[in-house]
Amino acid sequence: MPWVSTCGKKLNVEENTPLDVALNAMGERFFFSSVKYARPRGVMDDAYPYGHNMRVYLEGEGLVNPVTQNVKHDVNVLLRRETTLGSKVSGFFSGKFKAGFQNGFFFRNRLGWRAARRAITSSANLPRFSEFPTIKEDNFKRVKTGVLIVGAGLAGLGVAESLSELEQECILVDTHAEPGGRTRFSEEICGNGETYSALVKRVSEGLEKAKIELVQGCFSGVYEEKTGFIVSQKAVTRVDFDYLVYATGSRNPPPLFLGNDLPGVFSVDYALRLNNYNALKGKVVIYSEDEWGVSVYNRLKAYLNVKLVNPSGSDAETSSRIVRVEGKKSVEAVVLENGTRIPAECLVYSTVRQPSLELPAQAGVKYELDSNTGLIAAQVDMNGASDKPWLWLAGSVTGLYELESSYHHGRAVGYSVMGHRESAQQFLLKTQRRKSTRPSQRISDKAFVCFCEDVTVADFMEAKAKGFSHPEKTKRFTGWGTGACQGKMCVANGLILIGVNHCSPYTQRLPVEPTTLGSLVHMEKVPR
Amino acid sequence: MTVYDAVIIGGGAVGLSTAYNLRKKGLRVAVLEKNYVGSGSSTRNGGGYRVHFGSEHNVRYMVEGRKRLLNLGKELRWNPTALETGYLWLLATEAQIDEFKRLNQTWSSLGVAGRFIGVKAASELLPGANLEGLTEAFIGPQDGTFHHDLVVLGYQARLRELGVEVFEQSPVEGFTVDSSRVKAAWIGSKQFEAEKFVLCAGAWSSPIAQLAGVSLPIRPERRELGVTEPIKYFIKPFTISPYHGIYLAQGLRGEIRGTVLDLKTDGFAPLLSTLEWTRTYASRIIKLLPFISNIRLNRQWSGYYEMTPDHSQIMGSSSKWPEGFYVAAGFSGHGMMMSPLTGELMAENVADGRVPPLMRPYSPDRFERNELIHEAMVF
């Protein structure tokens, strides 16, 4: 077993353990300081690796994304997370004057600006260009396929299964090496009595036999030429396609209580990933707004020290909302509305899930927030067809389906894409629309909405007070969604906060996954 | 129904600035915007301002315009974060150098001389750059950068305080022209009656002017722009390199924004992004700044330049047009930096009926009279 060593600690881990999981197991959850407020940050969500902000160096490798970097041999890890004096000053004033940096008092006020601009220009906690490693000779490919399916969760697998039955050639893309999306580490049981992970295994084995490839990487979004690229740590692949199916699923928007950005606060998907490698340890609090969180709790409680906080639960002590998370560099305790204080090392949230809409929104699919139910849904027809004949949405990215229904919807979309509407119909009959659940309203003004640009709830309120209530204007006023994650974590929360009935998200920009300029140069270089 | 003194069509920087200055003169003003404020070209800007133009008229205009822009923070109580970073031109050929020598004589005479600094000094301004193939560098110290979004937001906030009505999602569908006078603009069944109408619709100005029977020689031209992830501030000047075919600048948040100079699409091409641009920009910027190959491109977008035959704006009214119809459009890529001054001049023109000397060369009749401005420095 190789070892990982950092900060004077050493741990033996199984080969191919992801680096972030290994670091989590060592209790190292503080990976970098945020740019504006210089706050400690770690990985929050499985779906969004935060790799762009993290300054994790491997001896001999240089800067790496710990989420996609697996431990293959003994490694020394250097965590660069120090804060510049400028960021501390900026953070201090940001707190003092409600907001700072781009949209803050000093930036907007002319007098303050005159005095502070030199400090501002050099203050931010940003890397110098020399910190970046030299890019290695990457692997560039160009492929063509009939159908490109983005997302290999239940829905994506469903689409691919239908297409394989029609003997239609297709490619599956997923950010993770294993298919299954949110269910790949779950032992929960689905309708036909098997577990989700067994279902995933069964389907993906079938696809393997049909020689349908799963490419690991992030999809860039669609360019005008009706093409895009898949970028991973090792390779860039340009893909030309006839049809594009987005099955990018859904994710938990972080709950908006004080301290929601502390290392140790993460989504239930990420917790399942840690648990799979036995890296979820210590005192765990699960905050659940939906059934998924409760079922994960019921499974974990057998062998872990977990507590469930469920606002709609029956236990008097824990049936409350979370007001704040305490801790300096990592989670130490969770405080509830009813005054209960629960010591904890990590807080796992399972909020009302919202579609991972950045890719479809970039392609021009309209999404709308229903402010009565708090759900965001795509404007597509039953079969997942958008207003573009080549673009389809499958599963929970539509905002209408969850879990098993996503799978059946994916099956239906697979048939619909190829024009087999009757075959699609039998799968559509098995789908069930999501129940509307109102997301938690409990918010703190100092809770973070956008974690890349450090935009708080207070910034949103200020934007609203100044009359900027359109998502595009809020984006420009606060910087919301313009950071390295391209809005993956914050779009849903932002829209809910803006709260206008039937409002669409702001225009997403390409590339949806930030990509090094060095690899973009080779977009036309085609080794045959 | 409200009868306005002036209705501004187009809620971009020029329209908002015109509305603001008219309101300051005490007029009842309304702004009609087809989408949301700034949605056209104002929020798709490259964020540079300069006084160094090819045409003397434009230099004079921006010498004054620069003062207004630098003073905008005081005026609006909203800081556009203008910084005098300078413009750096990287020159390669004798012809380019001669052209800049010739232009610099004009610039000197107008009090905004730039200077040749040589390639070595340029390499200090652009640490890490590969300046091979270049023979000279020219710096315009009076020029600089600002944040376009803050100009738009600032005007908007100020107009709100002043009680100017800004109607969003309100695309003008037609005009009522009665005995050669524009009486009203209408949107669906809604009429906006006013004494005067000012068209500031940028790239969309021609089709809207057509509704009032006015033809304008303004054509849209799609350009693309991109920003990288933020890194420590190290590129001070706004750098234009015709040799590499790019311009770039670093913003205060640390992002490097820039584009290629020669990729453009004529007409209302959809506002999508092309992989062609991405590839071209990446290869060119890496040629100039080799280390940048490790830095990520965060986002790219496209927008329209509003081009006129002589690459200069059209301002004011014409005797051949219906009465009460004014235009401030066709800025050919320079509308944002010119907007604070433009609003002031247009307000004087619309409210007082005078044609301020600075805007005289930009008369809509110049195309017929063949008094073109000939601006070649469009980037």
PDB file of C-alpha atoms in Angstrom, chain B residues 19-165:
ATOM      1  CA  ALA B  19     -30.937  59.974 -20.501  1.00  0.00           C
ATOM      2  CA  TYR B  20     -28.928  60.970 -17.445  1.00  0.00           C
ATOM      3  CA  ASN B  21     -27.711  64.231 -18.992  1.00  0.00           C
ATOM      4  CA  LEU B  22     -31.164  65.123 -20.318  1.00  0.00           C
ATOM      5  CA  ARG B  23     -32.658  64.489 -16.881  1.00  0.00           C
ATOM      6  CA  LYS B  24     -30.007  66.748 -15.382  1.00  0.00           C
ATOM      7  CA  LYS B  25     -31.261  69.475 -17.703  1.00  0.00           C
ATOM      8  CA  GLY B  26     -34.710  68.986 -16.175  1.00  0.00           C
ATOM      9  CA  LEU B  27     -36.394  67.036 -18.966  1.00  0.00           C
ATOM     10  CA  ARG B  28     -38.884  64.234 -18.403  1.00  0.00           C
ATOM     11  CA  VAL B  29     -37.131  61.239 -19.882  1.00  0.00           C
ATOM     12  CA  ALA B  30     -37.952  57.587 -20.476  1.00  0.00           C
ATOM     13  CA  VAL B  31     -35.645  54.840 -21.707  1.00  0.00           C
ATOM     14  CA  LEU B  32     -36.924  51.932 -23.789  1.00  0.00           C
ATOM     15  CA  GLU B  33     -34.754  48.832 -23.799  1.00  0.00           C
ATOM     16  CA  LYS B  34     -35.625  45.733 -25.783  1.00  0.00           C
ATOM     17  CA  ASN B  35     -34.124  43.264 -23.298  1.00  0.00           C
ATOM     18  CA  TYR B  36     -32.468  44.264 -20.024  1.00  0.00           C
ATOM     19  CA  VAL B  37     -30.262  47.292 -19.503  1.00  0.00           C
ATOM     20  CA  GLY B  38     -26.831  46.734 -21.032  1.00  0.00           C
ATOM     21  CA  SER B  39     -27.872  43.519 -22.770  1.00  0.00           C
ATOM     22  CA  GLY B  40     -26.772  44.633 -26.226  1.00  0.00           C
ATOM     23  CA  SER B  41     -23.112  45.467 -26.519  1.00  0.00           C
ATOM     24  CA  SER B  42     -22.418  47.447 -23.345  1.00  0.00           C
ATOM     25  CA  THR B  43     -21.838  44.412 -21.165  1.00  0.00           C
ATOM     26  CA  ARG B  44     -19.759  42.639 -23.823  1.00  0.00           C
ATOM     27  CA  ASN B  45     -17.036  45.260 -23.901  1.00  0.00           C
ATOM     28  CA  GLY B  46     -13.261  44.961 -23.882  1.00  0.00           C
ATOM     29  CA  GLY B  47     -12.870  47.676 -21.237  1.00  0.00           C
ATOM     30  CA  GLY B  48     -10.232  49.977 -22.722  1.00  0.00           C
ATOM     31  CA  TYR B  49     -10.230  53.711 -23.378  1.00  0.00           C
ATOM     32  CA  ARG B  50      -7.793  55.689 -25.500  1.00  0.00           C
ATOM     33  CA  VAL B  51      -7.277  59.108 -26.979  1.00  0.00           C
ATOM     34  CA  HIS B  52      -5.025  57.789 -29.730  1.00  0.00           C
ATOM     35  CA  PHE B  53      -7.082  57.554 -32.873  1.00  0.00           C
ATOM     36  CA  GLY B  54      -6.237  57.869 -36.543  1.00  0.00           C
ATOM     37  CA  SER B  55      -8.611  60.745 -37.177  1.00  0.00           C
ATOM     38  CA  GLU B  56      -8.000  64.128 -35.623  1.00  0.00           C
ATOM     39  CA  HIS B  57     -11.723  64.555 -34.914  1.00  0.00           C
ATOM     40  CA  ASN B  58     -11.760  61.372 -32.902  1.00  0.00           C
ATOM     41  CA  VAL B  59      -8.632  62.379 -30.986  1.00  0.00           C
ATOM     42  CA  ARG B  60     -10.219  65.700 -30.035  1.00  0.00           C
ATOM     43  CA  TYR B  61     -13.410  63.890 -29.078  1.00  0.00           C
ATOM     44  CA  MET B  62     -11.650  61.430 -26.800  1.00  0.00           C
ATOM     45  CA  VAL B  63      -9.309  64.027 -25.238  1.00  0.00           C
ATOM     46  CA  GLU B  64     -12.483  65.514 -23.848  1.00  0.00           C
ATOM     47  CA  GLY B  65     -14.152  62.118 -23.472  1.00  0.00           C
ATOM     48  CA  ARG B  66     -11.294  60.788 -21.370  1.00  0.00           C
ATOM     49  CA  LYS B  67     -11.747  63.603 -18.848  1.00  0.00           C
ATOM     50  CA  ARG B  68     -15.458  62.771 -18.553  1.00  0.00           C
ATOM     51  CA  LEU B  69     -14.704  59.084 -18.116  1.00  0.00           C
ATOM     52  CA  LEU B  70     -12.077  59.691 -15.431  1.00  0.00           C
ATOM     53  CA  ASN B  71     -14.497  62.016 -13.676  1.00  0.00           C
ATOM     54  CA  LEU B  72     -17.416  59.618 -13.921  1.00  0.00           C
ATOM     55  CA  GLY B  73     -16.911  58.221 -10.436  1.00  0.00           C
ATOM     56  CA  LYS B  74     -17.500  61.662  -8.945  1.00  0.00           C
ATOM     57  CA  GLU B  75     -20.407  62.367 -11.238  1.00  0.00           C
ATOM     58  CA  LEU B  76     -22.304  59.131 -10.621  1.00  0.00           C
ATOM     59  CA  ARG B  77     -20.933  58.371  -7.155  1.00  0.00           C
ATOM     60  CA  TRP B  78     -20.139  55.021  -8.704  1.00  0.00           C
ATOM     61  CA  ASN B  79     -16.585  54.212  -9.612  1.00  0.00           C
ATOM     62  CA  PRO B  80     -15.911  52.819 -13.109  1.00  0.00           C
ATOM     63  CA  THR B  81     -12.439  51.818 -11.797  1.00  0.00           C
ATOM     64  CA  ALA B  82     -10.659  53.670 -14.587  1.00  0.00           C
ATOM     65  CA  LEU B  83      -6.899  53.229 -14.414  1.00  0.00           C
ATOM     66  CA  GLU B  84      -4.374  55.067 -16.563  1.00  0.00           C
ATOM     67  CA  THR B  85      -2.482  51.962 -17.503  1.00  0.00           C
ATOM     68  CA  GLY B  86      -1.395  53.218 -20.917  1.00  0.00           C
ATOM     69  CA  TYR B  87      -1.797  51.515 -24.284  1.00  0.00           C
ATOM     70  CA  LEU B  88       1.163  49.606 -25.606  1.00  0.00           C
ATOM     71  CA  TRP B  89       1.420  49.025 -29.339  1.00  0.00           C
ATOM     72  CA  LEU B  90       3.903  46.387 -30.428  1.00  0.00           C
ATOM     73  CA  LEU B  91       5.174  47.281 -33.882  1.00  0.00           C
ATOM     74  CA  ALA B  92       7.016  45.109 -36.351  1.00  0.00           C
ATOM     75  CA  THR B  93       7.231  46.768 -39.748  1.00  0.00           C
ATOM     76  CA  GLU B  94       8.745  50.016 -41.013  1.00  0.00           C
ATOM     77  CA  ALA B  95       5.359  51.011 -42.389  1.00  0.00           C
ATOM     78  CA  GLN B  96       3.748  50.677 -38.955  1.00  0.00           C
ATOM     79  CA  ILE B  97       6.501  52.701 -37.318  1.00  0.00           C
ATOM     80  CA  ASP B  98       6.230  55.443 -39.949  1.00  0.00           C
ATOM     81  CA  GLU B  99       2.467  55.530 -39.480  1.00  0.00           C
ATOM     82  CA  PHE B 100       2.856  55.962 -35.722  1.00  0.00           C
ATOM     83  CA  LYS B 101       5.506  58.666 -36.232  1.00  0.00           C
ATOM     84  CA  ARG B 102       3.120  60.538 -38.514  1.00  0.00           C
ATOM     85  CA  LEU B 103       0.191  60.112 -36.111  1.00  0.00           C
ATOM     86  CA  ASN B 104       2.273  61.111 -33.125  1.00  0.00           C
ATOM     87  CA  GLN B 105       2.814  64.551 -34.701  1.00  0.00           C
ATOM     88  CA  THR B 106      -0.960  65.050 -34.710  1.00  0.00           C
ATOM     89  CA  TRP B 107      -1.225  63.670 -31.201  1.00  0.00           C
ATOM     90  CA  SER B 108       1.556  65.973 -29.957  1.00  0.00           C
ATOM     91  CA  SER B 109      -0.170  68.983 -31.434  1.00  0.00           C
ATOM     92  CA  LEU B 110      -3.305  68.035 -29.480  1.00  0.00           C
ATOM     93  CA  GLY B 111      -1.353  67.613 -26.251  1.00  0.00           C
ATOM     94  CA  VAL B 112      -1.522  63.830 -26.004  1.00  0.00           C
ATOM     95  CA  ALA B 113       1.855  62.774 -27.358  1.00  0.00           C
ATOM     96  CA  GLY B 114       2.864  59.175 -26.948  1.00  0.00           C
ATOM     97  CA  ARG B 115       6.397  57.898 -27.187  1.00  0.00           C
ATOM     98  CA  PHE B 116       8.501  55.172 -28.739  1.00  0.00           C
ATOM     99  CA  ILE B 117      10.087  53.138 -25.983  1.00  0.00           C
ATOM    100  CA  GLY B 118      11.907  50.373 -27.809  1.00  0.00           C
ATOM    101  CA  VAL B 119      11.433  46.620 -27.497  1.00  0.00           C
ATOM    102  CA  LYS B 120      13.593  46.319 -24.390  1.00  0.00           C
ATOM    103  CA  ALA B 121      11.436  48.660 -22.340  1.00  0.00           C
ATOM    104  CA  ALA B 122       8.360  46.876 -23.662  1.00  0.00           C
ATOM    105  CA  SER B 123       9.677  43.588 -22.333  1.00  0.00           C
ATOM    106  CA  GLU B 124       9.771  45.169 -18.873  1.00  0.00           C
ATOM    107  CA  LEU B 125       6.124  46.137 -19.200  1.00  0.00           C
ATOM    108  CA  LEU B 126       5.249  42.619 -20.328  1.00  0.00           C
ATOM    109  CA  PRO B 127       7.337  40.322 -18.149  1.00  0.00           C
ATOM    110  CA  GLY B 128       7.924  36.945 -19.705  1.00  0.00           C
ATOM    111  CA  ALA B 129       6.803  37.987 -23.177  1.00  0.00           C
ATOM    112  CA  ASN B 130       8.407  36.695 -26.332  1.00  0.00           C
ATOM    113  CA  LEU B 131       8.998  39.859 -28.363  1.00  0.00           C
ATOM    114  CA  GLU B 132      10.861  38.217 -31.200  1.00  0.00           C
ATOM    115  CA  GLY B 133      10.064  39.723 -34.577  1.00  0.00           C
ATOM    116  CA  LEU B 134       9.170  43.098 -33.131  1.00  0.00           C
ATOM    117  CA  THR B 135      11.228  46.169 -33.864  1.00  0.00           C
ATOM    118  CA  GLU B 136       9.620  48.959 -31.864  1.00  0.00           C
ATOM    119  CA  ALA B 137       7.025  49.648 -29.204  1.00  0.00           C
ATOM    120  CA  PHE B 138       4.853  52.711 -28.783  1.00  0.00           C
ATOM    121  CA  ILE B 139       3.162  53.721 -25.587  1.00  0.00           C
ATOM    122  CA  GLY B 140       0.189  56.022 -25.172  1.00  0.00           C
ATOM    123  CA  PRO B 141       0.378  56.966 -21.487  1.00  0.00           C
ATOM    124  CA  GLN B 142      -2.930  58.871 -21.505  1.00  0.00           C
ATOM    125  CA  ASP B 143      -4.910  55.731 -22.265  1.00  0.00           C
ATOM    126  CA  GLY B 144      -6.124  53.065 -19.905  1.00  0.00           C
ATOM    127  CA  THR B 145      -8.703  50.576 -18.799  1.00  0.00           C
ATOM    128  CA  PHE B 146     -11.969  50.613 -16.879  1.00  0.00           C
ATOM    129  CA  HIS B 147     -14.773  48.233 -16.067  1.00  0.00           C
ATOM    130  CA  HIS B 148     -17.666  48.562 -18.485  1.00  0.00           C
ATOM    131  CA  ASP B 149     -20.200  46.809 -16.217  1.00  0.00           C
ATOM    132  CA  LEU B 150     -19.660  49.408 -13.517  1.00  0.00           C
ATOM    133  CA  VAL B 151     -20.419  52.219 -15.982  1.00  0.00           C
ATOM    134  CA  VAL B 152     -23.701  50.596 -16.970  1.00  0.00           C
ATOM    135  CA  LEU B 153     -24.654  49.734 -13.383  1.00  0.00           C
ATOM    136  CA  GLY B 154     -23.637  53.203 -12.208  1.00  0.00           C
ATOM    137  CA  TYR B 155     -25.797  55.031 -14.727  1.00  0.00           C
ATOM    138  CA  GLN B 156     -28.642  52.691 -13.972  1.00  0.00           C
ATOM    139  CA  ALA B 157     -28.428  53.268 -10.230  1.00  0.00           C
ATOM    140  CA  ARG B 158     -28.233  57.020 -10.748  1.00  0.00           C
ATOM    141  CA  LEU B 159     -31.200  57.092 -13.131  1.00  0.00           C
ATOM    142  CA  ARG B 160     -33.188  55.187 -10.548  1.00  0.00           C
ATOM    143  CA  GLU B 161     -32.355  57.832  -7.938  1.00  0.00           C
ATOM    144  CA  LEU B 162     -33.344  60.582 -10.366  1.00  0.00           C
ATOM    145  CA  GLY B 163     -36.655  58.888 -11.073  1.00  0.00           C
ATOM    146  CA  VAL B 164     -36.091  58.244 -14.767  1.00  0.00           C
ATOM    147  CA  GLU B 165     -38.333  55.457 -16.004  1.00  0.00           C
TER     148      GLU B 165
END
